[in-house]
PDB file of C-alpha atoms in Angstrom:
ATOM      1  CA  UNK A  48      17.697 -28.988  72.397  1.00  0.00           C
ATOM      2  CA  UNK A  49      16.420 -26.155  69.782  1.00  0.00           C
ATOM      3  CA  UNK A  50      13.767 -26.078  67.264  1.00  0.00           C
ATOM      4  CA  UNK A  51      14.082 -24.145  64.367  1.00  0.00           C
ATOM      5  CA  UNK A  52      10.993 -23.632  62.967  1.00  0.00           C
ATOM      6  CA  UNK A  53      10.485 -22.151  59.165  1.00  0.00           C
ATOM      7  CA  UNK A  54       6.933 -21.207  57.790  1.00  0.00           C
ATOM      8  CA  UNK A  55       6.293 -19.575  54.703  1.00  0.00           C
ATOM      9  CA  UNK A  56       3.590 -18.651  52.063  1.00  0.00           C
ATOM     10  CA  UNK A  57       3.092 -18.792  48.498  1.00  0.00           C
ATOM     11  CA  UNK A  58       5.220 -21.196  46.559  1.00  0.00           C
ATOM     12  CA  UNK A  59       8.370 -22.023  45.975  1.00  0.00           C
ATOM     13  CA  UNK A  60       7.652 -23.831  42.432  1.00  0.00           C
ATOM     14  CA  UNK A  61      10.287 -21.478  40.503  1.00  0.00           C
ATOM     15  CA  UNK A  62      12.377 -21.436  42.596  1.00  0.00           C
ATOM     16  CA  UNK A  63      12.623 -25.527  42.715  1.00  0.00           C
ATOM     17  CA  UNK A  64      12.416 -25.736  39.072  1.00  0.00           C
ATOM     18  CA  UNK A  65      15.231 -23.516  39.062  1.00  0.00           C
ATOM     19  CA  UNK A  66      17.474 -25.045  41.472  1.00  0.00           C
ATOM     20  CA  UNK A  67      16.558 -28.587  39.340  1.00  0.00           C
ATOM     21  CA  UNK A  68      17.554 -27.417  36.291  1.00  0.00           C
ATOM     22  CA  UNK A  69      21.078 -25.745  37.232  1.00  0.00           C
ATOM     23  CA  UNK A  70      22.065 -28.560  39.521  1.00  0.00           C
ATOM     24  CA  UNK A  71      20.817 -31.311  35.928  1.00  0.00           C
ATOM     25  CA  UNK A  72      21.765 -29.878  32.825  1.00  0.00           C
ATOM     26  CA  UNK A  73      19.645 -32.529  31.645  1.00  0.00           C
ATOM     27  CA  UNK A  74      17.693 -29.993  29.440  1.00  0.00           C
ATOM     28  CA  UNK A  75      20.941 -28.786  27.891  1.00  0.00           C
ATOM     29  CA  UNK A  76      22.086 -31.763  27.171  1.00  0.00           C
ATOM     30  CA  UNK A  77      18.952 -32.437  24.965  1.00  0.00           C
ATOM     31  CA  UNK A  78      19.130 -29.223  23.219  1.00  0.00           C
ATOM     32  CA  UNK A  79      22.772 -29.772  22.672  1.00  0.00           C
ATOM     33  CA  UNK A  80      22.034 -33.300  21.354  1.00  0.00           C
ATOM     34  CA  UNK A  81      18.769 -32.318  19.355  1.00  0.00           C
ATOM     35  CA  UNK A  82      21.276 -29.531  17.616  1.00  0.00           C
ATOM     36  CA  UNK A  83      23.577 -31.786  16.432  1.00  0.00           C
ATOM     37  CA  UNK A  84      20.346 -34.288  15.149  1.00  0.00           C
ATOM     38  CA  UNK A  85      19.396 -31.277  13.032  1.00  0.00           C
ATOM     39  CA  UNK A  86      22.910 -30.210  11.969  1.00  0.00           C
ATOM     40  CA  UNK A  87      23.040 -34.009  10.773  1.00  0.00           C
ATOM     41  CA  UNK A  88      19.730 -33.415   8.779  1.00  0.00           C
ATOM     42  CA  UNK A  89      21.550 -30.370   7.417  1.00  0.00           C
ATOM     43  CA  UNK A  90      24.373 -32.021   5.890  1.00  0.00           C
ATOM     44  CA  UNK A  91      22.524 -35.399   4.784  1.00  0.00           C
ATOM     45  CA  UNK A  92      20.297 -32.728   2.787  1.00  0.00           C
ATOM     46  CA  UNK A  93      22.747 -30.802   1.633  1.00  0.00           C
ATOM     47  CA  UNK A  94      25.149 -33.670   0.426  1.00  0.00           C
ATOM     48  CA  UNK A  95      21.809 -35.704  -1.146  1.00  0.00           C
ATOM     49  CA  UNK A  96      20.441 -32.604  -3.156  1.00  0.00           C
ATOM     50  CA  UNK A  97      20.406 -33.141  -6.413  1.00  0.00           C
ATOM     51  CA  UNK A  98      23.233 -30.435  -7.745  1.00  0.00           C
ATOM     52  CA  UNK A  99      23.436 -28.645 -11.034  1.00  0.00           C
ATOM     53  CA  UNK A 100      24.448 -25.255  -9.579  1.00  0.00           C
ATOM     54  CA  UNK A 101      24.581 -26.118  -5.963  1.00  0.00           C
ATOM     55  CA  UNK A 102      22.815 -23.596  -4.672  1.00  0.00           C
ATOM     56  CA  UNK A 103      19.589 -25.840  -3.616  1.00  0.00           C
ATOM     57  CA  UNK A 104      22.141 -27.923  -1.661  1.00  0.00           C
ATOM     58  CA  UNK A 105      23.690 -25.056   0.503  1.00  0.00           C
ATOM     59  CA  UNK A 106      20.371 -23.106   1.066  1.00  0.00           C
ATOM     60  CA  UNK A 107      19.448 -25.846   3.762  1.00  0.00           C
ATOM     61  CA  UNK A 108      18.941 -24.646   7.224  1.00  0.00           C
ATOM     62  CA  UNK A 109      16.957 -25.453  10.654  1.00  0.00           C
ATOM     63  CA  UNK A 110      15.007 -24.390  12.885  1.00  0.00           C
ATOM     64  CA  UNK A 111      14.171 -25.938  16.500  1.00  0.00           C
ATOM     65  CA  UNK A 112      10.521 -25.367  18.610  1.00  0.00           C
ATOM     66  CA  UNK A 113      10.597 -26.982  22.079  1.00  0.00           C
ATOM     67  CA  UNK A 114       7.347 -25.859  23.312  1.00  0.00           C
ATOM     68  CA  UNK A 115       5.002 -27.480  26.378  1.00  0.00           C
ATOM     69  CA  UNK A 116       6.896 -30.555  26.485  1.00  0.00           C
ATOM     70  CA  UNK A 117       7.398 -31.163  22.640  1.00  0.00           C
ATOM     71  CA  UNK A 118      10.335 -30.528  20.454  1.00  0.00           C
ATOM     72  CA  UNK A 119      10.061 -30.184  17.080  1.00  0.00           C
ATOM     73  CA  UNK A 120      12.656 -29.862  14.825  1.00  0.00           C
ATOM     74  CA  UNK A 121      11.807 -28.446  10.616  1.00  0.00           C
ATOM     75  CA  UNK A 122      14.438 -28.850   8.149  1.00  0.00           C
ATOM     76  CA  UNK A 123      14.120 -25.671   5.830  1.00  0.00           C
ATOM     77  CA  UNK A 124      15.451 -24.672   2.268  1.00  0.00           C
ATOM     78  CA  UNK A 125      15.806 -20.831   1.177  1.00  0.00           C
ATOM     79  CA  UNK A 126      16.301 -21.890  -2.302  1.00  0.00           C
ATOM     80  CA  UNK A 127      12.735 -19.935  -3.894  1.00  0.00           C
ATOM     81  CA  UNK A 128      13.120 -18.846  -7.457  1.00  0.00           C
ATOM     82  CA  UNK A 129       9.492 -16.733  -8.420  1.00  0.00           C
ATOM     83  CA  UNK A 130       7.763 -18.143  -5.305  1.00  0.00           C
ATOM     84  CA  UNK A 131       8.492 -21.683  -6.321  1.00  0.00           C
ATOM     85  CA  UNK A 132      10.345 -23.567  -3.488  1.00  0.00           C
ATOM     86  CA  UNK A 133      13.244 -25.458  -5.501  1.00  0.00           C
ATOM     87  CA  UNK A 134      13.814 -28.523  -2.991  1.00  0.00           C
ATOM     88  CA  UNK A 135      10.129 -29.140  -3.414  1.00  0.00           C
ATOM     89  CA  UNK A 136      10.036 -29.309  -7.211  1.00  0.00           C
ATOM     90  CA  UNK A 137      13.660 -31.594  -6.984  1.00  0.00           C
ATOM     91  CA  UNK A 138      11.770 -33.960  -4.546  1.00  0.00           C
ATOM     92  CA  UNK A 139       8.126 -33.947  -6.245  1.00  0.00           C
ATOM     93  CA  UNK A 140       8.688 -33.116 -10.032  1.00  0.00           C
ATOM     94  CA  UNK A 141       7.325 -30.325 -11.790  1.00  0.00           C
ATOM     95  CA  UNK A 142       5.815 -29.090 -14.998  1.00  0.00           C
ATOM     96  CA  UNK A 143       7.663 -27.017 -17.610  1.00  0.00           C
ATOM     97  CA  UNK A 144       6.454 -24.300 -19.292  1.00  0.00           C
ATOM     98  CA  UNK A 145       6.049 -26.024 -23.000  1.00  0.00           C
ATOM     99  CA  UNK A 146       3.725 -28.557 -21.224  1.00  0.00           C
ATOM    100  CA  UNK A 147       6.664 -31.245 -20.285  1.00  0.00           C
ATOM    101  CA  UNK A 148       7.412 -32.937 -16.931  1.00  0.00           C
ATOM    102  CA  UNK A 149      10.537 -33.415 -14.941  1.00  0.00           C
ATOM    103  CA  UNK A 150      10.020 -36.582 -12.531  1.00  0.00           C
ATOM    104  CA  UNK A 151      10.951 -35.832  -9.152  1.00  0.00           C
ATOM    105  CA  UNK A 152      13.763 -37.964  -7.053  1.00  0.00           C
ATOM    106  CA  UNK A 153      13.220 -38.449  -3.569  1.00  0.00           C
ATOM    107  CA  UNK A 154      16.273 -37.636  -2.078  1.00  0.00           C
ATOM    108  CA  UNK A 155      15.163 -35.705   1.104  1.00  0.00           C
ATOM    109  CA  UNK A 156      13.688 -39.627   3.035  1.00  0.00           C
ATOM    110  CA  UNK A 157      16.843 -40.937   1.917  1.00  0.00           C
ATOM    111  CA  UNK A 158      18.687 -38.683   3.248  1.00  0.00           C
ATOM    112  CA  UNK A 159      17.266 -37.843   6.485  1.00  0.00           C
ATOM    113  CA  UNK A 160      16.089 -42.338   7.188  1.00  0.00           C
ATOM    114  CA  UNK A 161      19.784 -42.668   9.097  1.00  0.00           C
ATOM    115  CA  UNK A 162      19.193 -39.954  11.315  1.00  0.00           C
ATOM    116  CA  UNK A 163      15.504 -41.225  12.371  1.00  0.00           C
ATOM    117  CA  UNK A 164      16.530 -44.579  12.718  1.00  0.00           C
ATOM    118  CA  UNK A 165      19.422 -43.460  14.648  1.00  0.00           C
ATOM    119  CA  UNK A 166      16.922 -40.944  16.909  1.00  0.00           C
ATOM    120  CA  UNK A 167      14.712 -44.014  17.221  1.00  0.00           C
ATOM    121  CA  UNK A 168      17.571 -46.101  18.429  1.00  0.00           C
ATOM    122  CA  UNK A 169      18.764 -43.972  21.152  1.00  0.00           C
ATOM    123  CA  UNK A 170      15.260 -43.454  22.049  1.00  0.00           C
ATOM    124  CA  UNK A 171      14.713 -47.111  22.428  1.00  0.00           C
ATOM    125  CA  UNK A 172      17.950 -48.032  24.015  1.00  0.00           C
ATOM    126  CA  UNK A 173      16.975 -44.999  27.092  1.00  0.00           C
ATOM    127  CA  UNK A 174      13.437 -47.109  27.387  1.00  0.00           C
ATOM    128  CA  UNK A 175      15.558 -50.028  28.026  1.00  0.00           C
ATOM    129  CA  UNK A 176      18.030 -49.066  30.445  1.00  0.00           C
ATOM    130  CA  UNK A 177      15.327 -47.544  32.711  1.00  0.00           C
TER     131      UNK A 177
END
């Protein structure tokens, strides 16, 4: 009978964190799935805006940070007219320039309650099945 013998030095962390994550796509399957939470935010926004001209409702975008273990995941409207963000001023009201207010309608927790309840769901039903 043989023995094979194997020494080495250093480490082999990158390697094994490589190997991990190509043989479970684990971590692309949560990016894929936190995409298409924040394409749902998208379109909840975008269909809840308030709309005179529409442009406020299609300016809505996203942008994803998954950083040391966290993910976080900002809902974003391009929508500025002279530095004033115009989803703000729909969701908060606003002053007018001959001393009036326009009340503010929160549409933006509306819109994006289904999706966290839904997140929280999922969440909860993984905790469960463990």
């Amino acid at each position: 009978m043989s023995i094979i013998e194997f020494g080495h030095t250093g480490s082999f962390k990158k390697t094994k964190n490589f190997l991990e994550s190509a043989g479970d796509h684990t971590k692309l399957n949560r990016i894929a799935r936190i995409n298409t939470i924040a394409e749902e935010g998208v379109r909840a926004l975008s269909e809840n805006t308030p709309k005179r001209t529409g442009k406020t409702a299609s300016s809505w975008s996203y942008s994803i940070e998954d950083k040391n273990g966290k993910t976080t995941i900002s809902w974003n409207n391009s929508n500025v007219v002279n530095g004033v963000n115009i989803a703000i001023i729909l969701q908060y009201g606003h002053g007018t320039k001959n001393g009036g207010y326009v009340v503010g309608r929160d549409y933006i927790n509306p819109a994006l309650k289904p999706i966290f309840d839904a997140m929280a769901n999922n969440m909860w039903k993984a905790v469960v099945s463990l």
